[in-house]
Amino acid sequence: AIGSNASLTLRHADLELGQAAVLSGASGFFENCFFHDYYATGIPTTYNQPILVSEQAASLLVRACHFQNYYETLFRIGVTVIEDSLFEDITGDGIDFDYASAGSVIRRCTLRRGPLINADAVDLGSSSVGVLVENCLMHDFPFDKGVSVGELSSNIVVRGCVMYGLDMGVAVKDSSEAVVVNNTIVDSVNGLKKKKKIPGQGGGHAVAWNNII
């Protein structure tokens, strides 16, 4: 779906070996769908690698969907709500937000099995603002993070999540700001980590309380 008068609604659909896209002012609604077994062929780009991609969507809602055997889902520039969904067997980032707008939410989702280097469960970057990640289960990303907050993102809240089998539970980088509260992070190399990744952008800033690590 492309353009301000376009919309794409899928319910109870099985999407195999293909990609869904919501771009340039279109609206997207996905409910009880199964997205699986998609990897880009040819030269990989920002837009052909994700199994589900949106940019400048007027609205984007993903509810009770299942994603399996894929590189990443990517949501850029807009408000995105993802609820009650399962993401598994991932080679990139399970959920990747770039330039997310305030009101974007990831809640009650399970993200599991990202066995490669540079594979996060949730990646919030590119000056994302006002994103809430709550009541999610994330496990078995042994070389990367449960939630990565970077690239000058701010007003990020991670709460009520359970994470295990990770290199880092929550990482806050590059002058980003986050609140981390009421989470359980176990069996991981690092529970919480603040660091500078990109030269010149400074370290991460986080306030954390009432977590079990």
C-alpha positions as a Python dict, from the first residue, in 0.01 Angstrom:
ca = {
    (1, 'A'): (0, 0, 0),
    (2, 'I'): (152, 332, -110),
    (3, 'G'): (4, 682, -79),
    (4, 'S'): (-226, 881, 145),
    (5, 'N'): (-545, 728, 2),
    (6, 'A'): (-420, 371, 28),
    (7, 'S'): (-477, 113, 300),
    (8, 'L'): (-385, -248, 353),
    (9, 'T'): (-588, -469, 589),
    (10, 'L'): (-505, -836, 636),
    (11, 'R'): (-684, -1072, 876),
    (12, 'H'): (-626, -1447, 910),
    (13, 'A'): (-381, -1441, 619),
    (14, 'D'): (-78, -1664, 556),
    (15, 'L'): (205, -1474, 385),
    (16, 'E'): (489, -1703, 277),
    (17, 'L'): (802, -1610, 80),
    (18, 'G'): (690, -1248, 40),
    (19, 'Q'): (687, -901, 193),
    (20, 'A'): (414, -660, 304),
    (21, 'A'): (472, -283, 279),
    (22, 'V'): (284, 27, 400),
    (23, 'L'): (443, 346, 268),
    (24, 'S'): (402, 721, 208),
    (25, 'G'): (88, 799, 405),
    (26, 'A'): (-93, 468, 364),
    (27, 'S'): (-255, 287, 660),
    (28, 'G'): (-192, -71, 764),
    (29, 'F'): (-382, -313, 988),
    (30, 'F'): (-267, -674, 1037),
    (31, 'E'): (-450, -914, 1267),
    (32, 'N'): (-410, -1290, 1320),
    (33, 'C'): (-170, -1321, 1027),
    (34, 'F'): (127, -1555, 977),
    (35, 'F'): (429, -1397, 806),
    (36, 'H'): (706, -1650, 741),
    (37, 'D'): (1002, -1767, 539),
    (38, 'Y'): (1103, -1446, 365),
    (39, 'Y'): (1458, -1340, 283),
    (40, 'A'): (1546, -1082, 17),
    (41, 'T'): (1712, -1202, -300),
    (42, 'G'): (1960, -993, -492),
    (43, 'I'): (2126, -689, -339),
    (44, 'P'): (1987, -628, 12),
    (45, 'T'): (1851, -280, 85),
    (46, 'T'): (1673, -111, 375),
    (47, 'Y'): (1341, -174, 207),
    (48, 'N'): (1365, -519, 53),
    (49, 'Q'): (1499, -707, 356),
    (50, 'P'): (1212, -670, 610),
    (51, 'I'): (924, -916, 598),
    (52, 'L'): (699, -624, 700),
    (53, 'V'): (808, -265, 634),
    (54, 'S'): (640, 72, 689),
    (55, 'E'): (759, 428, 634),
    (56, 'Q'): (553, 741, 696),
    (57, 'A'): (242, 531, 750),
    (58, 'A'): (-67, 725, 858),
    (59, 'S'): (-131, 443, 1104),
    (60, 'L'): (13, 97, 1156),
    (61, 'L'): (-137, -168, 1386),
    (62, 'V'): (-12, -525, 1421),
    (63, 'R'): (-221, -746, 1650),
    (64, 'A'): (-198, -1117, 1731),
    (65, 'C'): (35, -1196, 1440),
    (66, 'H'): (310, -1456, 1406),
    (67, 'F'): (644, -1386, 1234),
    (68, 'Q'): (889, -1672, 1173),
    (69, 'N'): (1206, -1730, 971),
    (70, 'Y'): (1283, -1379, 858),
    (71, 'Y'): (1545, -1102, 873),
    (72, 'E'): (1355, -818, 1043),
    (73, 'T'): (1040, -610, 1066),
    (74, 'L'): (1104, -237, 1011),
    (75, 'F'): (882, 57, 1105),
    (76, 'R'): (1005, 408, 1013),
    (77, 'I'): (864, 757, 1073),
    (78, 'G'): (525, 727, 1237),
    (79, 'V'): (317, 581, 1517),
    (80, 'T'): (329, 201, 1527),
    (81, 'V'): (137, -25, 1769),
    (82, 'I'): (234, -393, 1796),
    (83, 'E'): (39, -613, 2038),
    (84, 'D'): (10, -978, 2139),
    (85, 'S'): (237, -1107, 1862),
    (86, 'L'): (510, -1373, 1831),
    (87, 'F'): (843, -1311, 1656),
    (88, 'E'): (1084, -1603, 1622),
    (89, 'D'): (1381, -1743, 1431),
    (90, 'I'): (1526, -1405, 1339),
    (91, 'T'): (1853, -1317, 1162),
    (92, 'G'): (1835, -936, 1201),
    (93, 'D'): (1625, -734, 1447),
    (94, 'G'): (1295, -881, 1553),
    (95, 'I'): (1131, -537, 1566),
    (96, 'D'): (1320, -231, 1440),
    (97, 'F'): (1184, 123, 1495),
    (98, 'D'): (1350, 420, 1323),
    (99, 'Y'): (1226, 775, 1386),
    (100, 'A'): (929, 635, 1577),
    (101, 'S'): (677, 894, 1695),
    (102, 'A'): (539, 933, 2047),
    (103, 'G'): (261, 687, 2115),
    (104, 'S'): (436, 391, 1952),
    (105, 'V'): (395, 75, 2161),
    (106, 'I'): (523, -283, 2169),
    (107, 'R'): (323, -477, 2427),
    (108, 'R'): (261, -838, 2529),
    (109, 'C'): (484, -975, 2254),
    (110, 'T'): (726, -1267, 2256),
    (111, 'L'): (1055, -1237, 2067),
    (112, 'R'): (1280, -1541, 2061),
    (113, 'R'): (1572, -1707, 1889),
    (114, 'G'): (1799, -1457, 1717),
    (115, 'P'): (2117, -1665, 1702),
    (116, 'L'): (2343, -1436, 1496),
    (117, 'I'): (2566, -1137, 1572),
    (118, 'N'): (2386, -802, 1537),
    (119, 'A'): (2042, -948, 1603),
    (120, 'D'): (1836, -760, 1866),
    (121, 'A'): (1490, -852, 1984),
    (122, 'V'): (1386, -483, 1976),
    (123, 'D'): (1596, -202, 1823),
    (124, 'L'): (1484, 157, 1886),
    (125, 'G'): (1697, 409, 1697),
    (126, 'S'): (1725, 710, 1468),
    (127, 'S'): (1586, 963, 1717),
    (128, 'S'): (1279, 761, 1811),
    (129, 'V'): (1070, 941, 2074),
    (130, 'G'): (813, 829, 2327),
    (131, 'V'): (815, 452, 2266),
    (132, 'L'): (679, 211, 2528),
    (133, 'V'): (794, -153, 2544),
    (134, 'E'): (592, -337, 2806),
    (135, 'N'): (508, -685, 2928),
    (136, 'C'): (714, -861, 2661),
    (137, 'L'): (913, -1185, 2676),
    (138, 'M'): (1252, -1186, 2501),
    (139, 'H'): (1498, -1474, 2500),
    (140, 'D'): (1781, -1646, 2318),
    (141, 'F'): (1960, -1357, 2149),
    (142, 'P'): (2302, -1473, 2272),
    (143, 'F'): (2514, -1219, 2081),
    (144, 'D'): (2304, -904, 2114),
    (145, 'K'): (2030, -725, 2307),
    (146, 'G'): (1676, -763, 2429),
    (147, 'V'): (1610, -390, 2387),
    (148, 'S'): (1861, -161, 2216),
    (149, 'V'): (1806, 215, 2257),
    (150, 'G'): (2036, 432, 2047),
    (151, 'E'): (2098, 710, 1798),
    (152, 'L'): (1967, 996, 2013),
    (153, 'S'): (1636, 830, 2100),
    (154, 'S'): (1452, 971, 2400),
    (155, 'N'): (1160, 918, 2638),
    (156, 'I'): (1183, 541, 2594),
    (157, 'V'): (1020, 323, 2862),
    (158, 'V'): (1092, -49, 2906),
    (159, 'R'): (875, -201, 3178),
    (160, 'G'): (736, -529, 3297),
    (161, 'C'): (944, -741, 3057),
    (162, 'V'): (1113, -1077, 3114),
    (163, 'M'): (1444, -1140, 2934),
    (164, 'Y'): (1695, -1424, 2938),
    (165, 'G'): (1966, -1582, 2730),
    (166, 'L'): (2100, -1250, 2599),
    (167, 'D'): (2431, -1073, 2566),
    (168, 'M'): (2267, -754, 2702),
    (169, 'G'): (1920, -715, 2847),
    (170, 'V'): (1872, -341, 2788),
    (171, 'A'): (2144, -123, 2630),
    (172, 'V'): (2119, 257, 2613),
    (173, 'K'): (2368, 426, 2380),
    (174, 'D'): (2473, 748, 2212),
    (175, 'S'): (2303, 1018, 2424),
    (176, 'S'): (1975, 827, 2424),
    (177, 'E'): (1749, 832, 2730),
    (178, 'A'): (1541, 551, 2879),
    (179, 'V'): (1348, 445, 3188),
    (180, 'V'): (1385, 77, 3279),
    (181, 'V'): (1144, -42, 3548),
    (182, 'N'): (987, -363, 3682),
    (183, 'N'): (1179, -597, 3451),
    (184, 'T'): (1338, -937, 3515),
    (185, 'I'): (1667, -1002, 3330),
    (186, 'V'): (1848, -1330, 3400),
    (187, 'D'): (2102, -1570, 3247),
    (188, 'S'): (2259, -1293, 3040),
    (189, 'V'): (2609, -1150, 3013),
    (190, 'N'): (2493, -795, 3097),
    (191, 'G'): (2163, -698, 3254),
    (192, 'L'): (2177, -323, 3186),
    (193, 'K'): (2446, -142, 2991),
    (194, 'K'): (2500, 225, 2911),
    (195, 'K'): (2766, 295, 2653),
    (196, 'K'): (2898, 510, 2370),
    (197, 'K'): (2884, 329, 2037),
    (198, 'I'): (2909, 608, 1778),
    (199, 'P'): (3206, 845, 1828),
    (200, 'G'): (3099, 1194, 1925),
    (201, 'Q'): (2744, 1108, 2030),
    (202, 'G'): (2821, 1049, 2398),
    (203, 'G'): (2709, 780, 2637),
    (204, 'G'): (2362, 655, 2717),
    (205, 'H'): (2144, 783, 3003),
    (206, 'A'): (1902, 563, 3194),
    (207, 'V'): (1700, 560, 3513),
    (208, 'A'): (1625, 213, 3644),
    (209, 'W'): (1442, 83, 3951),
    (210, 'N'): (1259, -221, 4085),
    (211, 'N'): (1426, -459, 3837),
    (212, 'I'): (1541, -813, 3912),
    (213, 'I'): (1877, -874, 3746),
}
